[in-house]
Coordinates of C-alpha atoms in Angstrom, one line a residue:
Chain A
M8 CA 0.0 0.0 0.0
A9 CA 1.6 3.2 -1.2
L10 CA 1.0 6.0 1.2
Q11 CA 3.3 8.7 -0.2
T12 CA 2.1 12.2 -0.7
H13 CA 3.7 14.8 -2.8
S14 CA 5.8 16.3 0.0
W15 CA 5.8 13.5 2.5
P16 CA 8.1 11.7 3.2
S17 CA 10.3 13.1 0.4
T18 CA 10.9 16.6 1.7
Y19 CA 11.5 15.5 5.2
G20 CA 14.2 13.0 4.5
E21 CA 15.3 11.3 7.7
R22 CA 13.1 13.5 9.9
A23 CA 10.0 12.0 8.3
K24 CA 7.8 10.1 10.8
P25 CA 5.4 7.3 9.9
R26 CA 2.2 8.6 8.3
M27 CA -0.4 8.9 11.1
G28 CA -4.1 8.9 10.7
F29 CA -7.6 8.0 12.0
F30 CA -9.6 4.9 11.3
T31 CA -13.2 5.9 12.3
D32 CA -15.2 2.7 12.7
T33 CA -18.7 4.2 12.7
S34 CA -20.3 0.8 13.5
V35 CA -19.3 1.3 17.2
C36 CA -20.0 5.0 17.5
I37 CA -22.5 5.6 20.2
G38 CA -23.0 9.4 19.4
C39 CA -21.7 10.5 22.8
K40 CA -19.8 13.5 21.3
A41 CA -16.9 13.0 23.7
C42 CA -14.7 13.5 20.6
E43 CA -16.3 16.9 19.9
V44 CA -15.8 18.0 23.5
A45 CA -12.3 16.7 23.9
C46 CA -11.3 18.4 20.6
K47 CA -12.8 21.7 21.7
E48 CA -11.1 21.6 25.1
W49 CA -7.6 20.6 23.9
N50 CA -7.5 22.9 20.9
Q51 CA -9.3 25.8 22.8
I52 CA -11.9 26.2 20.0
P53 CA -14.5 28.9 20.6
M54 CA -18.0 27.7 21.4
S55 CA -20.4 27.1 18.6
I56 CA -23.9 26.4 19.7
E57 CA -26.4 25.4 17.1
G58 CA -29.1 24.6 19.7
F59 CA -31.9 22.3 18.7
T60 CA -31.6 21.7 15.0
G61 CA -34.3 19.1 14.4
K62 CA -31.6 16.9 12.7
S63 CA -31.9 14.0 15.1
Y64 CA -29.4 14.5 18.0
D65 CA -27.1 16.5 15.8
N66 CA -26.4 20.0 17.3
S67 CA -23.1 20.8 15.6
V68 CA -24.4 20.1 12.0
M69 CA -21.2 20.4 10.0
L70 CA -17.4 20.6 10.3
G71 CA -16.1 24.2 10.3
A72 CA -13.7 26.6 11.8
D73 CA -15.0 26.0 15.3
R74 CA -16.0 22.3 14.8
W75 CA -13.1 20.0 14.0
R76 CA -15.0 16.9 15.0
H77 CA -18.7 16.5 14.1
V78 CA -20.9 13.6 15.1
A79 CA -23.6 12.8 12.5
F80 CA -26.9 11.2 13.5
V81 CA -28.9 9.4 10.8
E82 CA -32.2 7.8 11.6
Q83 CA -33.3 5.1 9.1
Q84 CA -36.4 3.0 8.8
V85 CA -34.8 -0.4 8.5
T86 CA -36.1 -1.9 5.3
D87 CA -34.8 -5.4 5.9
D88 CA -36.1 -5.6 9.5
P89 CA -37.1 -9.3 10.2
R90 CA -40.5 -8.3 11.6
E91 CA -41.4 -6.4 8.5
N92 CA -40.4 -9.3 6.2
G93 CA -42.8 -11.5 8.2
G94 CA -41.7 -15.1 7.7
D95 CA -38.2 -14.4 6.4
L96 CA -36.5 -16.5 9.0
V97 CA -33.2 -16.6 7.1
R98 CA -33.0 -12.8 7.3
A99 CA -34.0 -12.8 10.9
A100 CA -31.3 -15.3 11.7
Q101 CA -28.8 -13.2 9.8
V102 CA -29.7 -10.2 11.9
N103 CA -29.4 -12.2 15.1
G104 CA -26.0 -13.5 14.0
A105 CA -24.9 -10.0 13.3
M106 CA -25.9 -9.0 16.7
E107 CA -23.9 -11.7 18.3
E108 CA -20.9 -10.9 16.2
G109 CA -20.9 -7.3 17.4
V110 CA -21.6 -5.8 14.0
Q111 CA -25.3 -5.2 14.6
T112 CA -26.4 -1.6 14.6
Y113 CA -30.1 -1.7 14.8
Q114 CA -31.8 -0.1 17.8
E115 CA -33.6 -2.8 19.6
G116 CA -37.3 -3.2 19.0
D117 CA -38.3 0.0 17.2
G118 CA -37.4 -0.9 13.6
I119 CA -35.3 2.2 13.3
R120 CA -31.6 2.0 12.5
W121 CA -29.5 4.7 14.0
L122 CA -26.3 5.5 12.3
M123 CA -23.8 7.7 14.0
A124 CA -20.4 8.8 12.7
S125 CA -17.7 11.1 13.9
D126 CA -16.5 13.2 10.9
V127 CA -13.2 15.0 10.8
C128 CA -10.7 16.5 8.3
K129 CA -9.6 13.7 6.0
H130 CA -5.9 14.7 5.8
C131 CA -6.0 13.7 2.1
T132 CA -3.1 12.3 0.3
D133 CA -3.9 14.8 -2.5
A134 CA -5.2 17.7 -0.5
A135 CA -6.9 20.3 -2.5
C136 CA -6.7 22.9 0.3
L137 CA -3.0 22.5 0.4
D138 CA -2.6 22.7 -3.3
V139 CA -4.6 25.9 -3.7
C140 CA -3.3 27.8 -0.7
P141 CA -1.4 30.8 -2.2
T142 CA 0.6 31.7 0.9
G143 CA 1.9 28.3 1.9
A144 CA 0.0 28.5 5.2
L145 CA -1.3 25.0 4.7
F146 CA 1.5 22.5 4.8
R147 CA 2.2 18.8 5.0
T148 CA 3.7 17.8 8.4
E149 CA 6.4 15.2 9.0
F150 CA 3.5 12.8 10.0
G151 CA 1.9 13.2 6.5
T152 CA -1.0 15.3 8.0
V153 CA -2.3 18.7 6.7
V154 CA -2.1 21.7 9.0
V155 CA -2.8 25.4 8.7
Q156 CA 0.0 27.7 10.0
E157 CA -2.0 30.4 11.8
D158 CA 0.9 32.9 11.7
I159 CA 0.9 32.8 7.9
C160 CA -2.8 32.4 6.8
N161 CA -4.1 35.7 5.6
G162 CA -7.7 34.5 5.3
C163 CA -8.0 34.5 1.5
G164 CA -10.5 31.7 1.7
Y165 CA -9.5 29.8 -1.4
C166 CA -9.2 26.5 0.5
I167 CA -12.8 26.7 1.7
P168 CA -14.6 26.0 -1.7
A169 CA -11.6 23.9 -2.8
C170 CA -12.1 21.2 -0.2
P171 CA -14.3 18.5 -1.6
F172 CA -15.6 17.7 1.9
G173 CA -16.4 21.2 3.1
V174 CA -14.1 20.9 6.1
L175 CA -12.3 24.2 6.2
D176 CA -13.9 27.5 7.2
R177 CA -12.9 31.0 8.2
R178 CA -13.5 32.1 11.8
E179 CA -15.6 35.2 11.6
D180 CA -14.0 37.4 14.3
D181 CA -10.5 36.1 13.6
G182 CA -10.3 36.2 9.8
R183 CA -8.2 33.1 9.5
V184 CA -9.0 29.5 8.4
W185 CA -9.1 26.8 11.0
K186 CA -9.3 23.1 10.8
C187 CA -8.3 19.8 12.5
T188 CA -4.6 19.5 12.9
L189 CA -4.7 15.9 13.9
C190 CA -3.4 17.3 17.1
Y191 CA 0.0 18.1 15.6
D192 CA 1.1 19.4 19.0
R193 CA 0.3 16.1 20.7
L194 CA 1.8 14.0 18.0
K195 CA 5.1 15.8 18.4
D196 CA 5.0 14.5 22.0
D197 CA 4.0 11.0 21.0
K198 CA 0.5 11.5 22.4
E199 CA -2.6 10.4 20.5
P200 CA -5.1 13.1 19.4
A201 CA -7.6 14.3 22.0
C202 CA -10.6 12.9 20.2
A203 CA -9.2 9.4 19.8
Q204 CA -8.1 9.4 23.5
A205 CA -11.6 10.4 24.6
C206 CA -13.5 8.0 22.4
P207 CA -15.0 5.4 24.8
T208 CA -15.8 2.7 22.2
N209 CA -12.6 2.9 20.1
S210 CA -14.7 4.1 17.2
I211 CA -11.9 6.6 16.6
Q212 CA -8.7 4.7 16.2
F213 CA -5.5 6.5 15.9
G214 CA -2.2 5.0 14.6
E215 CA 0.1 4.5 11.7
L216 CA -2.0 4.6 8.6
S217 CA -0.6 1.4 7.1
E218 CA -1.5 -0.5 10.3
L219 CA -5.0 1.1 10.4
R220 CA -5.7 0.1 6.8
E221 CA -4.9 -3.5 7.6
R222 CA -7.2 -3.4 10.7
A223 CA -9.9 -1.9 8.6
E224 CA -9.7 -4.7 6.0
H225 CA -10.3 -7.3 8.7
R226 CA -13.1 -5.3 10.2
L227 CA -14.8 -5.0 6.8
A228 CA -14.4 -8.8 6.3
Q229 CA -16.2 -9.3 9.5
F230 CA -19.2 -7.3 8.2
Q231 CA -19.2 -9.2 5.0
E232 CA -19.3 -12.5 6.8
A233 CA -22.2 -11.3 8.9
G234 CA -24.1 -10.4 5.7
Q235 CA -23.9 -6.6 6.1
E236 CA -23.5 -5.9 2.4
K237 CA -23.7 -2.2 2.6
A238 CA -20.7 -1.9 5.0
Q239 CA -17.9 -0.1 3.2
L240 CA -14.5 1.4 3.6
Y241 CA -14.4 5.0 2.6
L242 CA -11.2 6.8 1.5
A243 CA -9.1 3.7 2.4
D244 CA -7.7 3.3 -1.1
D245 CA -4.9 4.9 -3.2
E246 CA -7.2 4.6 -6.3
D247 CA -9.8 7.1 -5.2
G248 CA -10.1 10.7 -6.2
I249 CA -7.8 12.0 -3.4
H250 CA -5.5 9.0 -3.5
G251 CA -6.6 7.9 -0.1
A252 CA -7.0 9.8 3.1
G253 CA -5.2 10.0 6.4
A254 CA -8.5 9.8 8.1
F255 CA -10.7 7.1 6.6
F256 CA -14.0 5.5 7.7
L257 CA -16.0 2.3 7.9
L258 CA -19.5 3.3 6.9
L259 CA -22.7 1.2 7.1
D260 CA -24.4 2.9 4.2
E261 CA -23.4 5.1 1.3
P262 CA -21.2 8.1 2.1
E263 CA -23.9 10.6 1.1
V264 CA -26.1 9.3 3.8
Y265 CA -23.6 10.7 6.3
G266 CA -23.2 14.0 4.3
L267 CA -19.9 12.8 2.7
P268 CA -19.3 13.1 -1.1
P269 CA -19.4 9.6 -2.8
D270 CA -16.6 10.5 -5.2
P271 CA -14.4 13.3 -3.8
V272 CA -11.7 14.5 -6.2
D273 CA -8.8 16.9 -5.7
S274 CA -9.4 19.4 -8.4
R275 CA -5.7 19.5 -9.0
H276 CA -6.2 16.4 -11.1
D277 CA -7.9 18.6 -13.6
L278 CA -5.5 21.4 -13.3
G279 CA -3.8 20.6 -16.6
S280 CA -7.0 21.1 -18.5
I281 CA -7.8 24.2 -16.4
W282 CA -4.5 25.9 -17.2
A283 CA -4.7 24.9 -20.8
A284 CA -8.2 26.4 -21.2
A285 CA -7.1 29.6 -19.4
G286 CA -4.0 29.8 -21.6
A287 CA -6.0 29.2 -24.8
A288 CA -8.5 31.8 -23.7
A289 CA -5.7 34.3 -23.0
V290 CA -4.3 33.7 -26.5
A291 CA -7.7 34.1 -28.0
L292 CA -8.2 37.3 -26.2
G293 CA -4.9 38.6 -27.5
A294 CA -5.8 37.6 -31.0
G295 CA -9.2 39.2 -30.7
I296 CA -7.9 42.5 -29.4
A297 CA -5.2 42.5 -32.1
A298 CA -7.9 41.9 -34.8
A299 CA -10.0 44.7 -33.4
V300 CA -7.1 47.1 -33.6
F301 CA -5.3 46.0 -36.7
G302 CA -8.2 44.5 -38.7
G303 CA -9.6 47.1 -41.1
R304 CA -9.2 50.8 -41.2
R305 CA -8.8 53.1 -38.2
Chain B
M20 CA -31.5 11.8 -3.8
T21 CA -30.0 10.9 -0.5
S22 CA -28.4 13.6 1.7
Y23 CA -27.6 14.2 5.3
H24 CA -30.7 16.1 6.5
G25 CA -30.4 18.2 3.3
Q26 CA -27.2 19.7 4.6
P27 CA -24.6 20.9 2.0
V28 CA -21.7 18.6 1.4
I29 CA -19.2 21.4 0.5
K30 CA -18.8 24.9 1.8
E31 CA -19.9 28.0 0.0
P32 CA -17.1 30.5 -0.6
I33 CA -16.8 33.2 2.0
W34 CA -15.8 35.8 -0.7
T35 CA -17.8 39.0 -0.7
W36 CA -18.7 41.7 -3.2
E37 CA -15.0 42.6 -3.8
I38 CA -14.4 39.4 -5.7
P39 CA -16.8 39.8 -8.6
C40 CA -15.7 43.4 -8.8
Y41 CA -12.2 42.2 -9.1
F42 CA -13.1 39.8 -11.8
F43 CA -14.2 42.9 -13.7
T44 CA -11.3 45.2 -12.8
G45 CA -8.7 42.4 -13.4
G46 CA -10.2 41.6 -16.8
L47 CA -10.4 45.3 -17.6
A48 CA -6.8 46.0 -16.6
G49 CA -5.5 43.0 -18.6
A50 CA -7.5 43.6 -21.8
S51 CA -6.9 47.3 -21.7
S52 CA -3.2 46.8 -21.5
A53 CA -3.3 44.7 -24.6
L54 CA -5.6 47.2 -26.3
A55 CA -3.2 50.1 -25.3
H56 CA -0.2 48.2 -26.5
F57 CA -1.6 47.3 -29.9
A58 CA -3.1 50.8 -30.4
E59 CA 0.3 52.2 -29.7
L60 CA 1.9 49.9 -32.3
Q61 CA -0.7 51.3 -34.7
D62 CA 0.2 54.9 -33.7
N63 CA -3.3 55.5 -32.3
T64 CA -1.8 57.5 -29.4
E65 CA -5.1 59.0 -28.3
L66 CA -6.6 55.6 -27.6
A67 CA -3.4 54.1 -26.4
R68 CA -2.8 56.8 -23.8
R69 CA -6.3 56.5 -22.4
A70 CA -6.3 52.7 -22.4
W71 CA -3.0 52.7 -20.5
I72 CA -4.5 54.9 -17.8
V73 CA -7.6 52.7 -17.7
A74 CA -5.3 49.7 -17.3
L75 CA -3.3 51.2 -14.6
A76 CA -6.3 52.5 -12.7
S77 CA -8.2 49.3 -12.8
N78 CA -5.1 47.3 -11.9
A79 CA -4.4 49.6 -9.0
T80 CA -8.0 49.2 -7.8
S81 CA -7.6 45.4 -7.8
P82 CA -5.3 44.8 -4.9
V83 CA -7.4 47.2 -2.8
L84 CA -10.5 45.1 -3.5
L85 CA -8.6 41.8 -2.9
T86 CA -7.0 43.0 0.3
S87 CA -10.3 44.2 1.6
D88 CA -11.7 40.7 1.1
L89 CA -9.0 39.0 3.1
G90 CA -9.7 37.8 6.6
R91 CA -6.3 39.4 7.6
P92 CA -5.8 42.3 5.3
A93 CA -2.5 43.3 7.0
R94 CA -1.1 40.0 5.7
F95 CA -1.8 40.8 2.0
L96 CA 1.9 40.6 1.1
N97 CA 1.8 36.9 2.1
M98 CA 0.3 36.4 -1.4
L99 CA 3.7 36.9 -2.8
R100 CA 5.4 34.6 -0.3
M101 CA 5.8 31.9 -2.8
I102 CA 5.2 31.0 -6.5
K103 CA 2.9 28.0 -6.7
V104 CA 1.6 26.5 -10.0
T105 CA -1.1 24.4 -8.2
S106 CA -2.6 27.6 -6.9
P107 CA -4.2 29.9 -9.6
M108 CA -4.5 32.5 -6.8
S109 CA -0.7 32.5 -6.3
L110 CA 0.2 32.7 -10.0
G111 CA -2.6 35.3 -10.5
S112 CA -1.2 37.5 -7.7
W113 CA 2.2 37.5 -9.6
V114 CA 0.5 38.2 -12.9
L115 CA -1.5 41.1 -11.4
A116 CA 1.7 42.5 -9.8
A117 CA 3.6 42.1 -13.1
N118 CA 0.9 43.8 -15.1
G119 CA 0.6 46.6 -12.5
V120 CA 4.3 47.4 -12.3
S121 CA 4.8 47.4 -16.1
A122 CA 1.6 49.4 -16.8
G123 CA 2.8 51.8 -14.0
I124 CA 6.2 52.2 -15.7
R125 CA 4.5 52.8 -19.1
V126 CA 2.2 55.5 -17.7
A127 CA 5.1 57.1 -15.7
N128 CA 7.0 57.3 -19.0
M129 CA 4.0 58.7 -20.8
W130 CA 3.5 61.5 -18.2
A131 CA 7.0 62.3 -17.1
G132 CA 9.1 60.9 -19.9
V133 CA 11.2 58.8 -17.5
L134 CA 12.8 55.4 -18.3
P135 CA 12.2 55.5 -22.0
R136 CA 14.0 52.2 -22.7
T137 CA 12.4 50.3 -19.8
A138 CA 9.0 51.6 -20.8
R139 CA 9.3 50.0 -24.2
V140 CA 9.8 46.6 -22.6
A141 CA 7.2 47.4 -19.9
R142 CA 4.4 48.1 -22.4
T143 CA 5.0 44.7 -24.0
A144 CA 5.2 43.0 -20.6
A145 CA 2.0 44.7 -19.4
A146 CA 0.2 43.6 -22.5
Y147 CA 1.3 40.0 -22.3
A148 CA 0.8 39.7 -18.6
G149 CA -2.6 41.3 -19.1
L150 CA -3.9 38.5 -21.2
P151 CA -3.6 35.8 -18.5
L152 CA -4.7 38.3 -16.0
A153 CA -8.0 38.4 -17.7
T154 CA -8.5 34.6 -17.8
Y155 CA -6.8 33.2 -14.7
T156 CA -9.7 34.2 -12.4
A157 CA -11.8 31.7 -14.4
A158 CA -9.1 29.1 -13.7
L159 CA -9.2 30.1 -10.0
V160 CA -12.8 29.4 -9.5
S161 CA -12.8 26.3 -11.8
N162 CA -10.1 24.8 -9.6
T163 CA -12.5 24.2 -6.7
A164 CA -15.0 21.6 -5.7
I165 CA -18.0 23.9 -6.6
P166 CA -19.8 21.9 -9.3
V167 CA -21.1 24.8 -11.5
W168 CA -17.5 26.2 -11.6
H169 CA -15.5 23.0 -11.8
A170 CA -17.6 21.4 -14.5
A171 CA -17.3 24.6 -16.6
R172 CA -13.5 24.6 -16.5
R173 CA -13.1 24.4 -20.3
E174 CA -15.6 27.2 -21.1
L175 CA -15.3 29.6 -18.2
P176 CA -11.9 31.1 -19.2
F177 CA -13.3 31.9 -22.6
V178 CA -16.4 33.5 -21.0
F179 CA -14.1 35.6 -18.8
A180 CA -11.9 36.4 -21.9
A181 CA -14.9 37.7 -23.8
G182 CA -16.0 39.6 -20.8
A183 CA -12.6 41.2 -20.4
G184 CA -12.6 42.2 -24.1
L185 CA -16.1 43.6 -23.7
S186 CA -15.0 45.6 -20.6
A187 CA -11.9 47.0 -22.2
G188 CA -13.8 47.9 -25.4
A189 CA -16.6 49.5 -23.5
V190 CA -14.5 51.6 -21.2
G191 CA -12.3 52.5 -24.1
V192 CA -15.4 53.8 -25.9
I193 CA -16.3 55.8 -22.8
V194 CA -13.0 57.6 -22.4
T195 CA -12.0 58.1 -26.0
P196 CA -13.5 60.5 -28.5
P197 CA -15.3 58.6 -31.2
E198 CA -12.9 59.5 -34.0
H199 CA -10.1 57.7 -32.2
A200 CA -12.2 54.9 -30.6
K201 CA -12.8 52.7 -33.6
P202 CA -10.7 49.8 -32.3
A203 CA -12.4 49.9 -28.9
R204 CA -15.8 50.0 -30.6
R205 CA -14.9 47.0 -32.7
L206 CA -13.6 45.2 -29.7
A207 CA -16.7 45.9 -27.7
L208 CA -19.1 45.0 -30.5
A209 CA -17.2 41.7 -31.3
S210 CA -16.9 40.7 -27.7
A211 CA -20.6 41.3 -26.8
P212 CA -22.1 38.4 -28.8
L213 CA -19.2 36.2 -27.8
E214 CA -19.8 36.8 -24.2
L215 CA -23.5 36.1 -24.5
G216 CA -22.9 33.1 -26.8
L217 CA -20.2 31.6 -24.6
M218 CA -22.4 31.9 -21.5
K219 CA -25.1 30.0 -23.3
L220 CA -22.7 27.4 -24.5
M221 CA -21.4 27.0 -20.9
E222 CA -24.9 26.5 -19.6
H223 CA -25.7 24.1 -22.3
R224 CA -22.7 21.9 -21.6
L225 CA -23.3 22.1 -17.9
G226 CA -26.6 20.4 -18.4
E227 CA -28.5 20.0 -15.1
L228 CA -25.6 21.5 -13.2
A229 CA -26.4 24.8 -14.9
E230 CA -29.6 25.1 -12.8
P231 CA -28.2 27.9 -10.5
Y232 CA -28.0 30.1 -13.6
K233 CA -31.7 29.8 -14.0
Q234 CA -32.6 30.5 -10.4
G235 CA -32.3 33.2 -7.8
T236 CA -29.8 36.0 -7.8
A237 CA -27.6 34.3 -10.5
A238 CA -30.5 34.2 -12.9
S239 CA -31.5 37.8 -12.2
L240 CA -27.9 39.0 -12.8
A241 CA -27.6 36.9 -15.9
R242 CA -30.8 38.6 -17.3
L243 CA -29.6 42.0 -16.3
S244 CA -26.2 41.4 -18.0
R245 CA -27.9 40.2 -21.2
A246 CA -30.2 43.3 -21.3
C247 CA -27.3 45.7 -20.7
I248 CA -25.0 44.0 -23.2
L249 CA -27.7 43.8 -25.9
G250 CA -28.9 47.4 -25.3
G251 CA -25.4 48.8 -25.1
S252 CA -24.4 46.9 -28.3
A253 CA -27.4 48.3 -30.2
L254 CA -26.7 51.8 -29.0
L255 CA -23.0 51.6 -29.8
A256 CA -23.5 50.2 -33.3
R257 CA -26.0 53.0 -34.1
R258 CA -24.7 56.0 -32.4
G259 CA -21.2 55.1 -31.1
G260 CA -19.3 56.5 -34.1
S261 CA -21.1 59.8 -34.3
S262 CA -22.2 60.8 -30.8
R263 CA -20.0 61.1 -27.8
G264 CA -23.0 61.0 -25.5
G265 CA -24.3 57.9 -27.2
A266 CA -20.9 56.2 -27.0
V267 CA -20.6 57.0 -23.3
A268 CA -24.1 55.6 -22.6
A269 CA -23.4 52.5 -24.6
G270 CA -20.0 52.0 -22.9
V271 CA -21.5 52.3 -19.5
L272 CA -24.3 49.8 -20.3
M273 CA -21.8 47.3 -21.7
S274 CA -19.5 47.7 -18.8
A275 CA -22.4 47.1 -16.4
G276 CA -23.3 44.1 -18.5
A277 CA -19.8 42.6 -18.2
L278 CA -19.8 43.2 -14.5
A279 CA -23.2 41.7 -14.0
A280 CA -22.1 38.6 -16.0
R281 CA -19.1 38.1 -13.6
W282 CA -21.4 38.6 -10.7
S283 CA -23.8 36.0 -12.1
V284 CA -21.1 33.4 -12.3
F285 CA -20.0 34.3 -8.8
K286 CA -23.4 33.9 -7.4
A287 CA -24.1 30.7 -9.3
G288 CA -21.2 29.1 -7.4
F289 CA -22.7 29.9 -4.1
Q290 CA -26.1 28.4 -5.1
S291 CA -24.3 25.4 -6.5
A292 CA -22.5 24.7 -3.3
A293 CA -25.5 25.2 -1.1
D294 CA -27.6 22.3 -2.5
P295 CA -26.1 18.8 -1.9
K296 CA -27.8 17.5 -5.1
Y297 CA -25.3 19.2 -7.3
V298 CA -22.4 17.6 -5.5
V299 CA -23.8 14.2 -4.8
G300 CA -25.9 13.7 -8.0
P301 CA -23.1 13.8 -10.6
Q302 CA -20.7 11.9 -8.4
R303 CA -23.2 9.1 -7.7
S304 CA -24.2 8.7 -11.3
A305 CA -20.6 8.6 -12.4
I306 CA -20.1 5.7 -10.1
E307 CA -23.3 4.0 -11.2
Q308 CA -22.3 4.3 -14.8
G309 CA -18.9 2.8 -14.1
R310 CA -17.0 5.9 -15.1
R311 CA -15.5 6.4 -11.7
R312 CA -14.9 4.0 -8.8
G313 CA -15.8 6.5 -6.1
G314 CA -14.4 6.9 -2.6
A315 CA -15.8 3.7 -1.1
R316 CA -15.3 0.0 -1.4
R317 CA -17.5 -2.9 -0.2
Q318 CA -15.1 -5.8 -0.8
S319 CA -12.5 -6.5 1.8
R320 CA -9.1 -7.2 0.5
V321 CA -8.5 -10.0 3.1
A322 CA -10.2 -13.4 2.6
G323 CA -11.0 -14.4 6.2
A324 CA -11.7 -11.9 9.0
D325 CA -9.4 -12.0 11.9
P326 CA -11.3 -10.4 14.8
S327 CA -8.1 -10.1 16.9
I328 CA -6.8 -7.6 14.3
G329 CA -10.0 -6.0 13.2
S330 CA -12.0 -5.6 16.4
P331 CA -12.3 -2.2 17.9
A332 CA -11.7 -3.9 21.3
T333 CA -8.1 -4.6 20.5
T334 CA -5.8 -1.6 20.9
V335 CA -3.7 -0.4 18.0

């Protein structure tokens, strides 16, 4: 599994550390929001109260400048519920088996499936935010993570629409862009990020990315064996549109159900055609102006 | 279509009114530089002199607009902290600076007669830096995750180029007496249908993603821009050569049309980011049609599950 990014480990040479990341196993998330709280406390993030949103138990809604972890709550009517399928004993047995295997996520008895997932900056291998940042405020650390240098960011805001996950945002009263640093300060002291340490169910697992990917494969295999066909690993592969992420996920339904893009792409992959079009348009403009001036009599 | 409580997937830009204004002033500065340079080569000094002043003035306005939009305006010089080809904003800052400095030298020479030899190089430099200055802003917005911008990455630079030609022509017509303004008139009259046609072509190629151009503020601005450009063109074609007043009115209308067109593109981006269907829809259908593999995978790469490795209960 190739985990190299454009500037990690190459530019760090001997000082490069193993690439660190998160494996968020959403199947064991209980929606306690300890990650949100621990993140806020450690990183001294200003409060951001949404109040009652009507979006299930979600009161933080989306990642942003003041929300570096966000727990999503999805309530689903379970279509393959054994009681609804009447005499489908095979299906019922499968669900019971899944429960015993620890990969069952249905709420007992009410026919509603409750999906919870703690979202975070993905620390992409091909990070659009880092690519477009004109000042170099965003950089790749020795751990292969993506961090904003707050003494350099001038708040131009280009990274905000560039991110295919809508992670970054500008803090209103501060003017700069803020996002998850994967607790760069703690990593430097060999400590795990605050959210992972606070997570009571190990839904947020922190470690070397190569090791996390291996764990995730075995976890996914467990789901397959239990007949949970919709379980999927998200951003765990080098072949996707961002060449894999530092923070990847085990999801129990399609990514868009959790508010994640099904096919995120770093727009730098199209930069060749973008520059080509801009160049051709510039030449055409020059030709047009020349024709207007030189073509015909004055 | 599935979404998370209807929440957007990506963030809307935080850019404010300064940015569409800059799209206009940047394009005007760039195209005016080229117009001035070519007019000078053709010994049309009346038009050249005025176009250089327009170029310098609109270039000088640009950093003010851009700095005012920054979250930390005092750090505006960080824009020139590095040269980064993956960031159109970085290259664009350098192009803007190059065009501004060389247009400045040209105008200084024009007024004070200083630096005659440098000025000759500077005018060429200003003209050729001006052309990418007029189109890079389209590359800038295309190089984002905003569907209506990113999917239009092949057309948008041409829309902006036509808009820049239109602006330079229109402002040239305003500031230059009709007897010297013929190249500017021709530029404005040729750019106007191109701008309108290219906008239509872009919307056509965007298909369903073009919806924001048909709704809300983006649609109103697009209609306003069409009306201004068409009205201005008609007026310029009929009265521009004979009446100074008619030419000025036409130029103002066409400039307003070019600005409104930039603003429409700007607003469409916000509307496109706000609704998750524009983000999720095309991505999901590309996966379903087998054109893209997507970000998720259901098949494990290991044959048998080993719970001692995969279980969340075991520590990493």
